[in-house]
Amino acid sequence: MFIIKNPFDNNMSVTRGLIFSLVSIIPAMILGLVSYIILGGVTSSPEGSDFMYGPCYGVPFSIIIISFIYGLKEQPELE
């Protein structure tokens, strides 16, 4: 469950979200490439007509956005 209470008041949560999203860039690109290949993308053709936007843009950007939101999530205080 995500609990976000005015995330920009707390600099720590914004910084954590940025770090999480920066760290997730490389795995997101790898998962985008794998999903492109699994969905039948042609890796040997440089033509634009063979390009699929969903796996190439949708998968990486959604992973990066989800990791940023996960970083904004408020952590409970540990005793």
MMTF fields as JSON, N, C-alpha, C and O atoms, coordinates in Angstrom:
{
  "mmtfVersion": "1.0.0",
  "mmtfProducer": "UNKNOWN",
  "numBonds": 315,
  "numAtoms": 316,
  "numGroups": 79,
  "numChains": 1,
  "numModels": 1,
  "chainsPerModel": [1],
  "groupsPerChain": [79],
  "chainIdList": ["A"],
  "bondAtomList": [4, 2, 8, 6, 12, 10, 16, 14, 20, 18, 24, 22, 28, 26, 32, 30, 36, 34, 40, 38, 44, 42, 48, 46, 52, 50, 56, 54, 60, 58, 64, 62, 68, 66, 72, 70, 76, 74, 80, 78, 84, 82, 88, 86, 92, 90, 96, 94, 100, 98, 104, 102, 108, 106, 112, 110, 116, 114, 120, 118, 124, 122, 128, 126, 132, 130, 136, 134, 140, 138, 144, 142, 148, 146, 152, 150, 156, 154, 160, 158, 164, 162, 168, 166, 172, 170, 176, 174, 180, 178, 184, 182, 188, 186, 192, 190, 196, 194, 200, 198, 204, 202, 208, 206, 212, 210, 216, 214, 220, 218, 224, 222, 228, 226, 232, 230, 236, 234, 240, 238, 244, 242, 248, 246, 252, 250, 256, 254, 260, 258, 264, 262, 268, 266, 272, 270, 276, 274, 280, 278, 284, 282, 288, 286, 292, 290, 296, 294, 300, 298, 304, 302, 308, 306, 312, 310],
  "bondOrderList": [1, 1, 1, 1, 1, 1, 1, 1, 1, 1, 1, 1, 1, 1, 1, 1, 1, 1, 1, 1, 1, 1, 1, 1, 1, 1, 1, 1, 1, 1, 1, 1, 1, 1, 1, 1, 1, 1, 1, 1, 1, 1, 1, 1, 1, 1, 1, 1, 1, 1, 1, 1, 1, 1, 1, 1, 1, 1, 1, 1, 1, 1, 1, 1, 1, 1, 1, 1, 1, 1, 1, 1, 1, 1, 1, 1, 1, 1],
  "groupList": [{"groupName": "MET", "atomNameList": ["N", "CA", "C", "O"], "elementList": ["N", "C", "C", "O"], "formalChargeList": [0, 0, 0, 0], "bondAtomList": [1, 0, 2, 1, 3, 2], "bondOrderList": [1, 1, 2], "singleLetterCode": "M", "chemCompType": "L-PEPTIDE LINKING"}, {"groupName": "PHE", "atomNameList": ["N", "CA", "C", "O"], "elementList": ["N", "C", "C", "O"], "formalChargeList": [0, 0, 0, 0], "bondAtomList": [1, 0, 2, 1, 3, 2], "bondOrderList": [1, 1, 2], "singleLetterCode": "F", "chemCompType": "L-PEPTIDE LINKING"}, {"groupName": "ILE", "atomNameList": ["N", "CA", "C", "O"], "elementList": ["N", "C", "C", "O"], "formalChargeList": [0, 0, 0, 0], "bondAtomList": [1, 0, 2, 1, 3, 2], "bondOrderList": [1, 1, 2], "singleLetterCode": "I", "chemCompType": "L-PEPTIDE LINKING"}, {"groupName": "LYS", "atomNameList": ["N", "CA", "C", "O"], "elementList": ["N", "C", "C", "O"], "formalChargeList": [0, 0, 0, 0], "bondAtomList": [1, 0, 2, 1, 3, 2], "bondOrderList": [1, 1, 2], "singleLetterCode": "K", "chemCompType": "L-PEPTIDE LINKING"}, {"groupName": "ASN", "atomNameList": ["N", "CA", "C", "O"], "elementList": ["N", "C", "C", "O"], "formalChargeList": [0, 0, 0, 0], "bondAtomList": [1, 0, 2, 1, 3, 2], "bondOrderList": [1, 1, 2], "singleLetterCode": "N", "chemCompType": "L-PEPTIDE LINKING"}, {"groupName": "PRO", "atomNameList": ["N", "CA", "C", "O"], "elementList": ["N", "C", "C", "O"], "formalChargeList": [0, 0, 0, 0], "bondAtomList": [1, 0, 2, 1, 3, 2], "bondOrderList": [1, 1, 2], "singleLetterCode": "P", "chemCompType": "L-PEPTIDE LINKING"}, {"groupName": "ASP", "atomNameList": ["N", "CA", "C", "O"], "elementList": ["N", "C", "C", "O"], "formalChargeList": [0, 0, 0, 0], "bondAtomList": [1, 0, 2, 1, 3, 2], "bondOrderList": [1, 1, 2], "singleLetterCode": "D", "chemCompType": "L-PEPTIDE LINKING"}, {"groupName": "SER", "atomNameList": ["N", "CA", "C", "O"], "elementList": ["N", "C", "C", "O"], "formalChargeList": [0, 0, 0, 0], "bondAtomList": [1, 0, 2, 1, 3, 2], "bondOrderList": [1, 1, 2], "singleLetterCode": "S", "chemCompType": "L-PEPTIDE LINKING"}, {"groupName": "VAL", "atomNameList": ["N", "CA", "C", "O"], "elementList": ["N", "C", "C", "O"], "formalChargeList": [0, 0, 0, 0], "bondAtomList": [1, 0, 2, 1, 3, 2], "bondOrderList": [1, 1, 2], "singleLetterCode": "V", "chemCompType": "L-PEPTIDE LINKING"}, {"groupName": "THR", "atomNameList": ["N", "CA", "C", "O"], "elementList": ["N", "C", "C", "O"], "formalChargeList": [0, 0, 0, 0], "bondAtomList": [1, 0, 2, 1, 3, 2], "bondOrderList": [1, 1, 2], "singleLetterCode": "T", "chemCompType": "L-PEPTIDE LINKING"}, {"groupName": "ARG", "atomNameList": ["N", "CA", "C", "O"], "elementList": ["N", "C", "C", "O"], "formalChargeList": [0, 0, 0, 0], "bondAtomList": [1, 0, 2, 1, 3, 2], "bondOrderList": [1, 1, 2], "singleLetterCode": "R", "chemCompType": "L-PEPTIDE LINKING"}, {"groupName": "GLY", "atomNameList": ["N", "CA", "C", "O"], "elementList": ["N", "C", "C", "O"], "formalChargeList": [0, 0, 0, 0], "bondAtomList": [1, 0, 2, 1, 3, 2], "bondOrderList": [1, 1, 2], "singleLetterCode": "G", "chemCompType": "PEPTIDE LINKING"}, {"groupName": "LEU", "atomNameList": ["N", "CA", "C", "O"], "elementList": ["N", "C", "C", "O"], "formalChargeList": [0, 0, 0, 0], "bondAtomList": [1, 0, 2, 1, 3, 2], "bondOrderList": [1, 1, 2], "singleLetterCode": "L", "chemCompType": "L-PEPTIDE LINKING"}, {"groupName": "ALA", "atomNameList": ["N", "CA", "C", "O"], "elementList": ["N", "C", "C", "O"], "formalChargeList": [0, 0, 0, 0], "bondAtomList": [1, 0, 2, 1, 3, 2], "bondOrderList": [1, 1, 2], "singleLetterCode": "A", "chemCompType": "L-PEPTIDE LINKING"}, {"groupName": "TYR", "atomNameList": ["N", "CA", "C", "O"], "elementList": ["N", "C", "C", "O"], "formalChargeList": [0, 0, 0, 0], "bondAtomList": [1, 0, 2, 1, 3, 2], "bondOrderList": [1, 1, 2], "singleLetterCode": "Y", "chemCompType": "L-PEPTIDE LINKING"}, {"groupName": "GLU", "atomNameList": ["N", "CA", "C", "O"], "elementList": ["N", "C", "C", "O"], "formalChargeList": [0, 0, 0, 0], "bondAtomList": [1, 0, 2, 1, 3, 2], "bondOrderList": [1, 1, 2], "singleLetterCode": "E", "chemCompType": "L-PEPTIDE LINKING"}, {"groupName": "CYS", "atomNameList": ["N", "CA", "C", "O"], "elementList": ["N", "C", "C", "O"], "formalChargeList": [0, 0, 0, 0], "bondAtomList": [1, 0, 2, 1, 3, 2], "bondOrderList": [1, 1, 2], "singleLetterCode": "C", "chemCompType": "L-PEPTIDE LINKING"}, {"groupName": "GLN", "atomNameList": ["N", "CA", "C", "O"], "elementList": ["N", "C", "C", "O"], "formalChargeList": [0, 0, 0, 0], "bondAtomList": [1, 0, 2, 1, 3, 2], "bondOrderList": [1, 1, 2], "singleLetterCode": "Q", "chemCompType": "L-PEPTIDE LINKING"}],
  "groupTypeList": [0, 1, 2, 2, 3, 4, 5, 1, 6, 4, 4, 0, 7, 8, 9, 10, 11, 12, 2, 1, 7, 12, 8, 7, 2, 2, 5, 13, 0, 2, 12, 11, 12, 8, 7, 14, 2, 2, 12, 11, 11, 8, 9, 7, 7, 5, 15, 11, 7, 6, 1, 0, 14, 11, 5, 16, 14, 11, 8, 5, 1, 7, 2, 2, 2, 2, 7, 1, 2, 14, 11, 12, 3, 15, 17, 5, 15, 12, 15],
  "groupIdList": [1, 2, 3, 4, 5, 6, 7, 8, 9, 10, 11, 12, 13, 14, 15, 16, 17, 18, 19, 20, 21, 22, 23, 24, 25, 26, 27, 28, 29, 30, 31, 32, 33, 34, 35, 36, 37, 38, 39, 40, 41, 42, 43, 44, 45, 46, 47, 48, 49, 50, 51, 52, 53, 54, 55, 56, 57, 58, 59, 60, 61, 62, 63, 64, 65, 66, 67, 68, 69, 70, 71, 72, 73, 74, 75, 76, 77, 78, 79],
  "secStructList": [7, 7, 7, 7, 1, 7, 4, 4, 4, 7, 2, 2, 2, 2, 2, 2, 2, 2, 2, 2, 2, 2, 2, 6, 2, 2, 2, 2, 2, 2, 2, 2, 2, 2, 2, 2, 2, 2, 6, 6, 7, 7, 1, 1, 7, 7, 7, 4, 4, 4, 7, 7, 2, 0, 0, 0, 0, 0, 2, 2, 2, 2, 2, 2, 2, 2, 2, 2, 2, 2, 2, 2, 1, 7, 7, 7, 7, 7, 7],
  "xCoordList": [0.839, 0.0, 0.884, 1.808, 0.596, 1.38, 0.734, -0.457, 1.525, 1.054, 1.917, 3.09, 1.336, 2.074, 1.357, 0.218, 2.021, 1.454, 2.306, 3.36, 1.867, 2.562, 4.065, 4.845, 4.476, 5.852, 6.908, 8.069, 6.542, 7.56, 7.877, 8.74, 7.196, 7.574, 8.787, 9.561, 8.945, 10.043, 11.086, 10.846, 12.233, 13.271, 13.84, 14.306, 13.807, 14.359, 13.577, 14.176, 12.253, 11.462, 11.655, 11.674, 11.796, 12.037, 13.41, 13.564, 14.401, 15.748, 15.766, 16.397, 15.077, 15.008, 14.315, 14.74, 13.254, 12.567, 13.448, 13.42, 14.236, 15.155, 16.25, 16.603, 16.787, 17.827, 17.257, 17.892, 16.066, 15.441, 15.223, 15.475, 14.757, 14.501, 15.8, 15.847, 16.851, 18.138, 18.732, 19.308, 18.596, 19.134, 18.343, 18.898, 17.07, 16.234, 16.325, 15.665, 17.108, 17.166, 17.725, 17.116, 18.869, 19.489, 18.612, 18.382, 18.107, 17.208, 15.942, 15.421, 15.442, 14.247, 14.535, 13.702, 15.698, 16.057, 16.24, 15.853, 16.83, 17.01, 15.651, 15.428, 14.742, 13.405, 12.639, 11.855, 12.854, 12.24, 12.738, 11.953, 14.04, 14.609, 14.099, 13.751, 14.054, 13.559, 12.092, 11.698, 11.281, 9.869, 9.704, 8.793, 10.571, 10.532, 10.815, 10.141, 11.81, 12.166, 11.074, 10.727, 10.524, 9.475, 8.218, 7.559, 7.883, 6.683, 6.886, 5.98, 8.054, 8.27, 8.91, 8.768, 9.609, 10.291, 11.462, 12.153, 11.681, 12.765, 14.016, 14.045, 15.046, 16.265, 17.267, 18.235, 17.058, 18.025, 17.619, 18.389, 16.432, 15.948, 15.96, 15.326, 16.678, 16.703, 15.554, 15.54, 14.601, 13.515, 12.517, 12.275, 11.948, 10.996, 9.66, 8.92, 9.342, 8.055, 8.021, 6.943, 9.188, 9.261, 9.336, 9.428, 9.298, 9.483, 8.185, 7.108, 8.288, 7.128, 7.323, 8.318, 6.377, 6.519, 6.256, 6.885, 5.339, 4.989, 6.166, 6.472, 6.833, 7.965, 9.167, 9.913, 9.356, 10.565, 10.447, 11.442, 9.246, 9.062, 8.185, 8.481, 7.12, 6.163, 6.728, 6.552, 7.408, 7.944, 9.016, 8.904, 10.053, 11.07, 10.538, 10.863, 9.717, 9.231, 8.271, 8.258, 7.462, 6.568, 7.353, 6.984, 8.426, 9.264, 9.941, 10.013, 10.433, 11.099, 10.1, 10.427, 8.899, 7.884, 7.429, 7.244, 7.248, 6.85, 7.934, 7.629, 9.199, 10.274, 10.359, 10.698, 10.059, 10.031, 8.901, 9.091, 7.733, 6.6, 6.906, 6.55, 7.563, 7.954, 8.937, 8.891, 9.811, 10.737, 10.048, 10.511, 8.935, 8.179, 7.375, 6.933, 7.194, 6.384, 6.963, 8.171, 6.097, 6.533, 6.906, 6.118, 8.094, 8.563, 8.121, 8.24, 7.617, 7.242, 8.486, 9.553, 8.326, 9.443, 9.787, 8.905, 11.063, 11.526, 11.965, 12.635, 11.592, 11.972, 13.149, 13.607],
  "yCoordList": [-1.172, 0.0, 1.236, 1.353, 2.141, 3.364, 4.453, 4.736, 5.05, 6.165, 7.36, 7.42, 8.31, 9.504, 10.7, 10.999, 11.377, 12.554, 13.753, 13.967, 14.534, 15.735, 15.471, 15.948, 14.728, 14.236, 15.324, 15.081, 16.515, 17.533, 18.337, 19.214, 18.057, 18.662, 17.958, 18.559, 16.706, 15.918, 15.701, 14.947, 16.354, 16.234, 14.83, 14.408, 14.102, 12.753, 11.831, 11.012, 11.948, 11.062, 11.398, 10.495, 12.674, 13.051, 12.564, 12.047, 12.728, 12.255, 10.744, 10.215, 10.048, 8.585, 8.167, 7.208, 8.873, 8.562, 8.782, 7.985, 9.86, 10.112, 9.056, 8.602, 8.666, 7.631, 6.305, 5.616, 5.939, 4.694, 4.719, 3.724, 5.846, 5.911, 5.9, 5.314, 6.534, 6.495, 5.094, 4.661, 4.388, 3.027, 2.083, 1.106, 2.356, 1.448, 1.68, 0.969, 2.637, 2.928, 1.747, 1.323, 1.216, 0.111, -1.147, -1.727, -1.601, -2.765, -2.511, -3.433, -1.278, -0.966, -1.086, -1.593, -0.63, -0.753, -2.217, -2.62, -3.005, -4.432, -5.123, -5.923, -4.82, -5.419, -4.944, -5.705, -3.704, -3.22, -3.979, -4.326, -4.237, -5.008, -6.443, -6.985, -7.054, -8.432, -8.502, -9.424, -7.543, -7.557, -7.301, -7.85, -6.478, -6.243, -7.538, -7.851, -8.281, -9.537, -10.583, -11.303, -10.673, -11.66, -11.377, -12.309, -10.107, -9.754, -9.813, -9.462, -10.25, -10.478, -9.335, -9.241, -8.463, -7.359, -7.849, -8.794, -7.209, -7.579, -6.823, -5.594, -7.539, -6.887, -6.636, -5.903, -7.225, -7.055, -5.964, -5.639, -5.401, -4.402, -3.012, -2.808, -2.045, -0.69, 0.199, 1.395, -0.362, 0.438, 0.832, 0.077, 2.011, 2.52, 1.804, 1.863, 1.131, 0.44, -0.804, -1.289, -1.325, -2.51, -2.157, -3.051, -0.875, -0.412, -0.551, -0.244, -1.015, -1.116, -0.142, -0.223, 0.778, 1.814, 1.295, 1.757, 0.347, -0.165, -0.758, -0.313, -1.75, -2.339, -1.402, -1.449, -0.56, 0.271, 1.51, 1.965, 2.06, 3.252, 2.968, 3.433, 2.215, 1.982, 1.219, 1.623, 0.115, -0.713, 0.029, 0.088, 0.602, 1.289, 2.486, 2.654, 3.326, 4.511, 4.15, 4.814, 3.104, 2.703, 2.15, 2.396, 1.409, 0.903, 2.053, 2.048, 3.033, 4.182, 4.999, 5.44, 5.205, 5.969, 5.213, 5.819, 3.903, 3.106, 3.125, 3.196, 3.062, 3.109, 4.485, 4.574, 5.56, 6.891, 7.003, 7.557, 6.483, 6.505, 5.655, 6.022, 4.526, 3.68, 4.417, 4.246, 5.219, 6.01, 7.123, 7.516, 7.645, 8.68, 8.122, 8.863, 6.813, 6.192, 6.5, 6.407, 6.864, 7.213, 5.952, 5.009, 5.934, 4.793, 4.946, 6.031, 3.882, 3.984, 4.103, 3.587, 4.781, 4.957, 3.627, 2.917, 3.296, 2.079, 2.416, 3.424, 1.581, 1.838, 0.994, 1.079],
  "zCoordList": [0.0, 0.0, 0.0, 0.805, -0.896, -0.985, -0.146, -0.278, 0.706, 1.517, 1.16, 1.527, 0.442, 0.051, 0.662, 0.302, 1.58, 2.226, 1.863, 2.461, 0.898, 0.447, 0.313, 1.137, -0.698, -0.783, -0.909, -0.581, -1.373, -1.598, -0.345, -0.385, 0.777, 2.047, 2.638, 3.383, 2.312, 2.856, 1.758, 0.816, 1.877, 0.855, 0.773, -0.285, 1.882, 1.889, 0.96, 0.262, 0.939, 0.088, -1.392, -2.228, -1.727, -3.124, -3.567, -4.674, -2.706, -3.036, -3.185, -4.1, -2.291, -2.372, -3.666, -4.31, -4.053, -5.302, -6.518, -7.456, -6.513, -7.628, -7.706, -8.794, -6.553, -6.545, -7.032, -7.831, -6.561, -7.013, -8.521, -9.201, -9.047, -10.486, -11.287, -12.368, -10.78, -11.479, -11.481, -12.479, -10.37, -10.291, -11.194, -11.696, -11.405, -12.189, -13.694, -14.452, -14.152, -15.592, -16.387, -17.37, -15.976, -16.729, -16.709, -17.771, -15.536, -15.58, -16.395, -17.024, -16.394, -17.179, -18.669, -19.42, -19.103, -20.518, -20.92, -22.017, -20.027, -20.315, -20.414, -21.323, -19.486, -19.555, -20.786, -21.352, -21.206, -22.436, -23.655, -24.537, -23.707, -24.816, -24.812, -25.861, -23.638, -23.537, -23.951, -24.665, -23.514, -23.904, -25.401, -26.022, -25.987, -27.437, -28.196, -29.177, -27.736, -28.407, -28.209, -29.145, -26.979, -26.702, -27.523, -27.985, -27.708, -28.468, -29.977, -30.734, -30.423, -31.845, -32.588, -33.807, -31.893, -32.552, -33.387, -33.007, -34.516, -35.418, -34.989, -35.052, -34.553, -34.084, -35.199, -34.997, -36.367, -37.455, -38.447, -39.351, -38.292, -39.236, -38.599, -37.564, -39.206, -38.643, -39.123, -38.83, -39.848, -40.402, -39.323, -38.381, -39.468, -38.494, -38.504, -37.522, -39.597, -39.672, -38.792, -38.451, -38.42, -37.569, -36.087, -35.244, -35.761, -34.384, -33.592, -34.103, -32.337, -31.451, -30.294, -29.573, -30.115, -29.088, -27.679, -26.727, -27.531, -26.204, -25.451, -24.345, -26.024, -25.31, -25.21, -24.231, -26.212, -26.221, -25.343, -24.778, -25.223, -24.391, -23.175, -22.075, -23.367, -22.293, -21.113, -19.964, -21.391, -20.305, -19.511, -18.286, -20.138, -19.328, -18.551, -17.375, -19.197, -18.491, -17.369, -16.333, -17.558, -16.469, -15.287, -14.139, -15.543, -14.449, -13.721, -12.493, -14.455, -13.828, -13.007, -11.905, -13.522, -12.789, -11.543, -10.488, -11.653, -10.49, -9.424, -8.233, -9.837, -8.836, -8.179, -6.999, -8.911, -8.303, -7.286, -6.204, -7.628, -6.696, -5.469, -4.35, -5.68, -4.546, -3.64, -2.421, -4.2, -3.398, -2.635, -1.565, -3.173, -2.472, -1.304, -0.426, -1.307, -0.264, 1.109, 1.322, 2.022, 3.371, 4.138, 4.21, 4.704, 5.476, 6.925, 7.493, 7.528, 8.947, 9.822, 9.488, 10.926, 11.854, 12.508, 12.99, 12.523, 13.179, 14.589, 14.815, 15.529, 16.92, 17.324, 18.464]
}
